[in-house]
CSV table of C-alpha atoms in Angstrom, one decimal:
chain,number,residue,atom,x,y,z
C,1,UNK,CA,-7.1,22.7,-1.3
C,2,UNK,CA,-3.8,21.7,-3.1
C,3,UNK,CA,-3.8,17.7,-4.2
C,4,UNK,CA,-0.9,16.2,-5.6
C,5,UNK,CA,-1.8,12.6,-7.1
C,6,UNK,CA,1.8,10.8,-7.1
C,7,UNK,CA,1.8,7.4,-9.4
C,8,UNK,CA,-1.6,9.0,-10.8
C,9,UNK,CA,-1.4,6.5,-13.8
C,10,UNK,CA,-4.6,6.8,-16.3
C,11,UNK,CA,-6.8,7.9,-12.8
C,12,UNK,CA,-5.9,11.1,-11.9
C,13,UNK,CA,-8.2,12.5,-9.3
C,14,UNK,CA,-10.4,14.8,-10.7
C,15,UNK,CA,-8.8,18.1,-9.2
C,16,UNK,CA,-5.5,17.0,-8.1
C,17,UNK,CA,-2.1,17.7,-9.9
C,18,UNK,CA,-1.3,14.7,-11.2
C,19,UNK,CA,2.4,13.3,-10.9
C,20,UNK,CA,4.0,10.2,-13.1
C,21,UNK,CA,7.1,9.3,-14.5
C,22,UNK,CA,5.3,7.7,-17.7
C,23,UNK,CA,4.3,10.1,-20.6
C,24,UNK,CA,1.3,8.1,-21.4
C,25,UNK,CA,-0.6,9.0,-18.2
C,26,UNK,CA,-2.5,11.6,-17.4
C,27,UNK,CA,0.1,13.3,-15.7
C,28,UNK,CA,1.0,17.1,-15.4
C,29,UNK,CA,4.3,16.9,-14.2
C,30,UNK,CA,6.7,14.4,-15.6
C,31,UNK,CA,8.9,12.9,-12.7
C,32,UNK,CA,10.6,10.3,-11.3
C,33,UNK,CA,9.5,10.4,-7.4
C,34,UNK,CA,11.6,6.9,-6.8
C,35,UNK,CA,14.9,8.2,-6.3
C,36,UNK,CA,14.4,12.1,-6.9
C,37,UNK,CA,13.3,14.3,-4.5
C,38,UNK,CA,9.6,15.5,-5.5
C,39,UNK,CA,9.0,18.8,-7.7
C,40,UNK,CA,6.8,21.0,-5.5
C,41,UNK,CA,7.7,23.6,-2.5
C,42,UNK,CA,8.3,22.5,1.0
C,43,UNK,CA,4.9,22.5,3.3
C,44,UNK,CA,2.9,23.4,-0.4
C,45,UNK,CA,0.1,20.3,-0.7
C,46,UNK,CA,-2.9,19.7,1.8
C,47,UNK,CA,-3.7,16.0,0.6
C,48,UNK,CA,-1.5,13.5,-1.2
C,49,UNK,CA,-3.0,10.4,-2.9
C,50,UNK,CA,-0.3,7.4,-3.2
C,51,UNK,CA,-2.1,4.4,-4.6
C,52,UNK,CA,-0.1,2.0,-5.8
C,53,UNK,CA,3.2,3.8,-6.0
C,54,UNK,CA,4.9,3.2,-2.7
C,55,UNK,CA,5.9,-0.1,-3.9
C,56,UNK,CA,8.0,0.9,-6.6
C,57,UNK,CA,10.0,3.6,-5.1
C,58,UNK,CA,13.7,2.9,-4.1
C,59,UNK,CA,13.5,3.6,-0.6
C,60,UNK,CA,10.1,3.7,0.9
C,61,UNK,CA,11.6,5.5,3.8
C,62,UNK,CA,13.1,8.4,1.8
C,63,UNK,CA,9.6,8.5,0.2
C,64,UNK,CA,7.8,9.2,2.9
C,65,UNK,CA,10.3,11.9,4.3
C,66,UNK,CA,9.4,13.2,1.1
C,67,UNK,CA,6.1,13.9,1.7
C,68,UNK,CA,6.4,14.7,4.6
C,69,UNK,CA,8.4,17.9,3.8
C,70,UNK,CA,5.6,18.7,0.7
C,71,UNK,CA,3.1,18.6,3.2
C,72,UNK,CA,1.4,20.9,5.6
C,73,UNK,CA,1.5,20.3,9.0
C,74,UNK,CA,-2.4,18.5,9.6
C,75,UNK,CA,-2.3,17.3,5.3
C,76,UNK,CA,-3.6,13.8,4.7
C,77,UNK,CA,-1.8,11.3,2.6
C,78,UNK,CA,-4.2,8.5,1.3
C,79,UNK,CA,-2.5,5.7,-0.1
C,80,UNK,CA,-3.1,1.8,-1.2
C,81,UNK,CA,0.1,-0.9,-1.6
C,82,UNK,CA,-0.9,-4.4,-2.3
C,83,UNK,CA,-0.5,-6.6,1.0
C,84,UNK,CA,2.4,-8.6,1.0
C,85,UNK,CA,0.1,-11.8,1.4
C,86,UNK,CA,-1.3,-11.0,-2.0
C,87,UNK,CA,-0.2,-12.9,-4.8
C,88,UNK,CA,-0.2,-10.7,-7.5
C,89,UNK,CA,2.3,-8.5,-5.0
C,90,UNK,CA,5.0,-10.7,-6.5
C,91,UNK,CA,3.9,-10.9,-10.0
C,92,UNK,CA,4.5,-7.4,-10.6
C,93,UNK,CA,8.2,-7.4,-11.7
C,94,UNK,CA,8.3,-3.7,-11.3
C,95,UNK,CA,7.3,-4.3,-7.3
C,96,UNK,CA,10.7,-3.3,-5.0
C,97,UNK,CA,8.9,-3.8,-1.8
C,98,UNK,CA,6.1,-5.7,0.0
C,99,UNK,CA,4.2,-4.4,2.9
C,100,UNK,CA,2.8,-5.5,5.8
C,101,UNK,CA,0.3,-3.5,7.8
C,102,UNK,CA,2.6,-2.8,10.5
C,103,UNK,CA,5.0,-0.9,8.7
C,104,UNK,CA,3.2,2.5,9.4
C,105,UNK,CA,4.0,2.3,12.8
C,106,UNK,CA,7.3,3.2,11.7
C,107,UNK,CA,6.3,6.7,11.3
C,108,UNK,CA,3.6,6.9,14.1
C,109,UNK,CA,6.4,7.6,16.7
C,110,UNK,CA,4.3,6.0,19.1
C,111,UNK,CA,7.2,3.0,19.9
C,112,UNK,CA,5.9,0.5,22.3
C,113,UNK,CA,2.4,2.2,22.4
C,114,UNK,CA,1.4,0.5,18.7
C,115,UNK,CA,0.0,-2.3,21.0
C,116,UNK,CA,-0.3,-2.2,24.4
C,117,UNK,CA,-2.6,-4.2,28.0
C,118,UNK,CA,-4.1,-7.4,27.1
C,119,UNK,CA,-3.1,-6.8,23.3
C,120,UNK,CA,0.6,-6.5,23.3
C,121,UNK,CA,0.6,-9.6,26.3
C,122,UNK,CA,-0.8,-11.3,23.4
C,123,UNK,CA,1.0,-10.4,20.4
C,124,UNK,CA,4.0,-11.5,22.7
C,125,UNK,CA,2.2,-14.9,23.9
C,126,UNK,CA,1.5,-15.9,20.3
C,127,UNK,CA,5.4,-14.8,19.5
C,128,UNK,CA,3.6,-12.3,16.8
C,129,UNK,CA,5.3,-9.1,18.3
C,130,UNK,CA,7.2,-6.8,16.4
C,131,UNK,CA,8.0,-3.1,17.9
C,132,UNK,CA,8.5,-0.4,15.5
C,133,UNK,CA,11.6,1.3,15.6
C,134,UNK,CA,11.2,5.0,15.1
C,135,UNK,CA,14.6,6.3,15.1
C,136,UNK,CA,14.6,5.8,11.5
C,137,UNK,CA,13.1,9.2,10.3
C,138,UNK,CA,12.1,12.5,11.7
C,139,UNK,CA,9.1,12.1,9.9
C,140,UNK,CA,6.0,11.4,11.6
C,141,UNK,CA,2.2,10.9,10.9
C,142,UNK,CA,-0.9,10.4,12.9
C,143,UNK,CA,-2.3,6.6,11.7
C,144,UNK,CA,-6.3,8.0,11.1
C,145,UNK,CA,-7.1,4.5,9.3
C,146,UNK,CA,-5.6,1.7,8.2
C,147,UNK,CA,-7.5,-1.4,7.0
C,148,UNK,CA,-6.5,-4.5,4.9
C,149,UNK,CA,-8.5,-5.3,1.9
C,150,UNK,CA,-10.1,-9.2,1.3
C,151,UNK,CA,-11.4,-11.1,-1.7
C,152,UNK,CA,-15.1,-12.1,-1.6
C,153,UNK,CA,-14.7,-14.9,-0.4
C,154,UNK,CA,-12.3,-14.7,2.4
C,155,UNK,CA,-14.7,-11.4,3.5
C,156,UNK,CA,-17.3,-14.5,3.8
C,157,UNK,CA,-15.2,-16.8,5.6
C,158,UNK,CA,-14.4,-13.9,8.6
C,159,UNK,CA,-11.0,-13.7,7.6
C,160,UNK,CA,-11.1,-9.6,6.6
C,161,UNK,CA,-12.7,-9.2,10.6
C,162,UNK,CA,-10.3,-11.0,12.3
C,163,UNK,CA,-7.8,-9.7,10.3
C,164,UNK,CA,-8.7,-6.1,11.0
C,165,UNK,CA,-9.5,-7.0,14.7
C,166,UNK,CA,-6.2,-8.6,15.2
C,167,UNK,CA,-3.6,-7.5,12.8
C,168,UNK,CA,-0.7,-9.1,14.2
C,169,UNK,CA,-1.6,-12.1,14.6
C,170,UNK,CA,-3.1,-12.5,11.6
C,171,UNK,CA,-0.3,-11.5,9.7
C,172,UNK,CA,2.0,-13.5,11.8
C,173,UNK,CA,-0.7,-16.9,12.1
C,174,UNK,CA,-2.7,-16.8,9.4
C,175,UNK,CA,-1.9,-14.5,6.1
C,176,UNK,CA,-0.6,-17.0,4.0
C,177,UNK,CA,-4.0,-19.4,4.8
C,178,UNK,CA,-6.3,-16.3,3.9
C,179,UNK,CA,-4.3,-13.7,1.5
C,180,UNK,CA,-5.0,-10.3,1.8
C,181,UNK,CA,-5.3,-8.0,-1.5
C,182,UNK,CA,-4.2,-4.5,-0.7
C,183,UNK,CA,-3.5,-2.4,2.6
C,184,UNK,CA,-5.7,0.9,2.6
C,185,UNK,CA,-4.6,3.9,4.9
C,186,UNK,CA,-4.4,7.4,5.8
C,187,UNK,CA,-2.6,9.4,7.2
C,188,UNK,CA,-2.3,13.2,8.9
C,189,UNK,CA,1.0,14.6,9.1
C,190,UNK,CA,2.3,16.1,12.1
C,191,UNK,CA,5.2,18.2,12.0
């Protein structure tokens, strides 16, 4: 199994061919993945890791067409951004872009079907609705998990559960009472 480990910093995963634009990491390939197309063959990698590197890209769109063309059809891309609730989101002045949990429906293809029955009726009620619009891109993936990430104490105080439960209206109602830390997924693409 091919891994490619894009942003791998000084945490490679053990295995996985490392890619980073910085010399000082443990990279093996020297690249700049933010506004470059990335340096391996078309339909070549069966998992990608992307922790922590989607932020920083120039156009978070273009990135994930990029992977999506690396990739073979059924690959998993596993990836972390911080939440764009969390604080230290902003502090990072390298940090382009800020996430919500939503914006992998983008590439889910599934339009209106994100939330649908007594959910949507309720993301509407609560005015919390927001469609994704998958015209964008070509490039699609099959959501297998996606979860936001809590301090201890808000995991205490229910807020990781009912933000879980409920995404959008937590995001919408209730993310800047509770802050999030970081948005975990994965991904299967689908070509």
């Amino acid at each position: 199994m091919r891994t490619l480990d894009i942003g791998c910093g000084r945490q490679k995963e053990a295995g996985a061919i490392g890619l980073d634009m910085n010399p000082a990491t443990d990279a093996d390939v020297l690249a700049d993945v933010s506004s470059s197309p990335l340096p391996v063959r078309p339909e070549s990698v069966d998992r990608i890791v992307i922790r922590h590197i989607i932020e920083h890209v120039d156009s978070p769109l273009r990135f994930m067409e990029e992977l999506h063309a690396a990739a073979r059809d059924g690959a998993e891309i596993e990836g972390v951004t911080p939440h764009f609730s969390n604080p230290c989101s902003f502090a990072d002045p390298t940090h382009k872009h800020h996430f919500s949990l939503m914006f992998l429906n983008f590439f889910s293809g599934e339009g209106e079907k994100a939330s649908s029955g007594w959910r949507l009726w309720a993301n509407r009620f609560l005015e919390c609705y927001y469609p994704p619009i998958p015209f964008y891109t070509r490039a699609r993936f099959e959501i297998i998990e996606r979860r936001i990430t809590f301090c201890r104490l808000h995991r205490w105080l229910g807020a990781a559960w009912l933000a879980n439960r409920f995404p959008e209206i937590w995001e919408f109602h209730f993310s800047g009472l509770f802050r999030a830390r970081d948005i975990v997924f994965r991904l299967r693409v689908r070509k």
